[in-house]
Amino acid sequence: MADLRVSRRGVLVGAAVGGGLLVAWGLMPRTYSTPLTPVEGEYAFGAWLKIARDGVVTVAVPQLEMGQGVTTLIPQIVAMELGADWRQVAVEPAPVSGAYANVPLARRWAPLWMPFFPALADDDLLAARFAQVSRFTATAAGTTLSAYESECRAAAASARAVLCMAAAERWGARWEECSAADGFVTLGAEQLSFAELAEAAAGFEPPDPPPLRTEPPREVPLAGEAEQPTAFPRLDGPAKVDGTFLFAGDVRLPDMVYAAIRHGPLPQAELTDFEAVRTPGLVRLVNGKRWLAAVASNWWAAEQALDAMAPRFQVTGPLDGDRIDAALETALTEGNAVRIATRGEGDTAMGEPSLTLRYEVAPAVHATPETASATARLVDGRLELWLASQAPERARVAAAEALGLSLDDVVLYPMPAGGSFDRRLEHDHAIEAALLARECSPQPVQLVWSRWQEMLAGRPRAPAKALLSAKLSGDGTIADWRARIAMPATAREWGARLFANRTTWAAVDDARGEADPFAVEGALPPYAIANVAVDHVPATVHLPTGRMRGGADAVTAFFTESFIDEIASRYQREPLSYRIAMLGDDPRMVTCLQSAARLAQWDAGRDQSGQGLACHRMGDSATGGRIACIATARAGEGGVRVTRLTAAVDIGRIVNIELARQQIEGGLVFGLSLAVGASTSYRDGLPTSQRLGSLALPRLQDCPEVLVEFIASEAEPFDPGELGVTVAAPAIANALYSATGLRFRRLPLISEGL
């Protein structure tokens, strides 16, 4: 077979200026109409930006804004390369288009969309082809910078060049002599604004290759925990403060009606009966096979109608927490393991391990502030959807298939999400809204799930059990390491829903018994242990599961760092120096550990000191991000409380220091919530946690002091959104041991009686 490998050369090549065509290369050239549509007084400069006669630079953002700040990050990259005035930068959600293909994520998730030949997608060309043809622009796994930074810079550099050309023509000079900054093109004492040049610039052809600035976008962190302000504050901040920022649930259309819904218990419930009663404001009922929806003049009337109707469902073998636990236990102790990763000789020479310990993780719920919300309108065979989606094209495809429409007859208007944590990778509410729109046509209908329905029909992070084993020398040096992790093939499951539009239970069946490399991501320890083996034992628990912020790393880091700490304790090794001694191949991680120790005034984790340590690397040693965290816990009248989380972080080049800090701080607090709550069990097919108040989520008064230090680095940027999640739980568990002498080996930790 011929070698298809080529250089990555921009997958998206060039950006024609002034409303031309974009050229993208897959297995063959493809062209796309410029996705941005300029209105009167605006001029499009490729796929990424428009400049208006009033000087406003509008930047397209093809990623879902769900609190992480992507509607600031992408415009900042464009503004810095272009030389725009940040005060004149605006944002426009980008339409779904192959021009915005997320190639790195398509390559990473190749086993999910091409399960039979995933290795072929290691070739950038094939992954690019898939992402472009399927308009795959998903927001997930921290790929925004790797997917879009180079394309944004190229587009902005091209626009800067033609602005300089327009100015140079007026001045009778060479365009290369001009410079652009703060929204102006200058040459000596001459100066023209972008507003004055935009119309003329749209008629010039940009140079190829684009004249990129020598320095990529960056902000250099201050040493220590000092917080300097970014030069690029969040564009969505003011609107979120004054309440004018619109989320998916804020959509209002003329003559709109509102829908509430009831889903049946798990698994595979079927609607059998309900009370036929009329309630004030009720417009109509819509029966789904596994749900009942009420449509009314307002959402509360619809919700009250469903309460009065008391829908009943038939369930065969309803889920039960004890059955889930038993299935995991059987898989862990008796199941057939699949070797996912090895280092050295694996476990072939381990023999009888010196130490084996068990760790467990209960199902965790996303607990998004905004529940599933979607607005739909079907008129003359054309469906419009207002939706917050991390994978908008997949939601659009699912809605089209639900109604039997051509994909061209479905329009999706991307809306921001009030939190996601990867919950909005799912599109079940989009399908339901489309079906409701068919029944309500031509009236638009807005579907909003209640908190109870979000808990019932959501897909939690998969439960897991692990056995970690090590062969140790007399001083605690680790010679051999094995991780045996039992959990569902959760990525294969949600991948079947996402890419193949499989129903919930068809996806569960598809994943049954399948090995899942994504289930054990992060389980290969960063330490220089000669022989390592990582096994996944596929477990069938009959619980639909989904992806959650932090991915499998948030689970495997808890296993690894808890086990490391226990080994250090048993062999009376100081936890910090014990880790550093095994990190000779990763000086960046050593720097993180030392910086966190200095910042937290590490006291060697002495008994009852209340300090606990954890570190983790996401990704490989060359491109991965690193974090070290020290948690401090104190005993008081109300029990043991986490009072401080101190972290040192190396995410390579930092584009926006404020966004990076927010993401690390938010990740640590999200990880804290997973450590102490955010979990549920099941009884008779129903989650035992039914409201936010039952999840033991940390309130503002419960949140610890959070200190974050960034390590200056020349490495390529790594997304900070999930790093903090990975280390919070193990650091807290180790701190609790230091404070109380008790080892907690199950998440959430409170489940063990804290």
mmCIF file of C-alpha atoms in Angstrom, residues 9 18 67 137 154 157 233 243 305 323 333 373 390 392 397 401 405 417 466 476 538 583 604 622 627 650 723 738 751:
data_model
loop_
_atom_site.group_PDB
_atom_site.id
_atom_site.type_symbol
_atom_site.label_atom_id
_atom_site.label_comp_id
_atom_site.label_asym_id
_atom_site.label_seq_id
_atom_site.Cartn_x
_atom_site.Cartn_y
_atom_site.Cartn_z
ATOM 1 C CA ARG A 9 0.769 21.954 6.023
ATOM 2 C CA GLY A 18 -12.716 39.609 0.233
ATOM 3 C CA GLY A 67 -17.442 29.064 30.328
ATOM 4 C CA THR A 137 -15.836 21.074 14.734
ATOM 5 C CA ALA A 154 -2.497 32.641 8.983
ATOM 6 C CA ALA A 157 -1.497 37.653 8.881
ATOM 7 C CA PRO A 233 -9.869 40.589 29.270
ATOM 8 C CA GLY A 243 -27.309 39.469 32.502
ATOM 9 C CA ALA A 305 -49.271 19.137 33.736
ATOM 10 C CA ARG A 323 -25.864 -4.779 40.794
ATOM 11 C CA THR A 333 -11.544 -10.216 39.911
ATOM 12 C CA SER A 373 -32.303 23.196 26.681
ATOM 13 C CA GLN A 390 -20.060 20.611 21.666
ATOM 14 C CA PRO A 392 -23.064 20.807 16.454
ATOM 15 C CA VAL A 397 -27.437 15.081 11.667
ATOM 16 C CA GLU A 401 -32.566 11.715 10.824
ATOM 17 C CA LEU A 405 -35.229 15.489 6.576
ATOM 18 C CA ALA A 417 -23.874 26.716 27.227
ATOM 19 C CA ALA A 466 -8.921 -0.881 40.033
ATOM 20 C CA GLY A 476 10.356 1.101 48.398
ATOM 21 C CA PRO A 538 -14.446 -4.317 30.028
ATOM 22 C CA LEU A 583 11.183 11.713 37.673
ATOM 23 C CA ALA A 604 6.977 16.763 54.255
ATOM 24 C CA ALA A 622 6.952 15.883 24.738
ATOM 25 C CA ILE A 627 0.488 19.942 37.290
ATOM 26 C CA ASP A 650 3.417 23.873 33.220
ATOM 27 C CA LEU A 723 -5.489 19.519 34.294
ATOM 28 C CA SER A 738 -2.144 13.134 56.768
ATOM 29 C CA SER A 751 -18.860 7.870 50.709
#
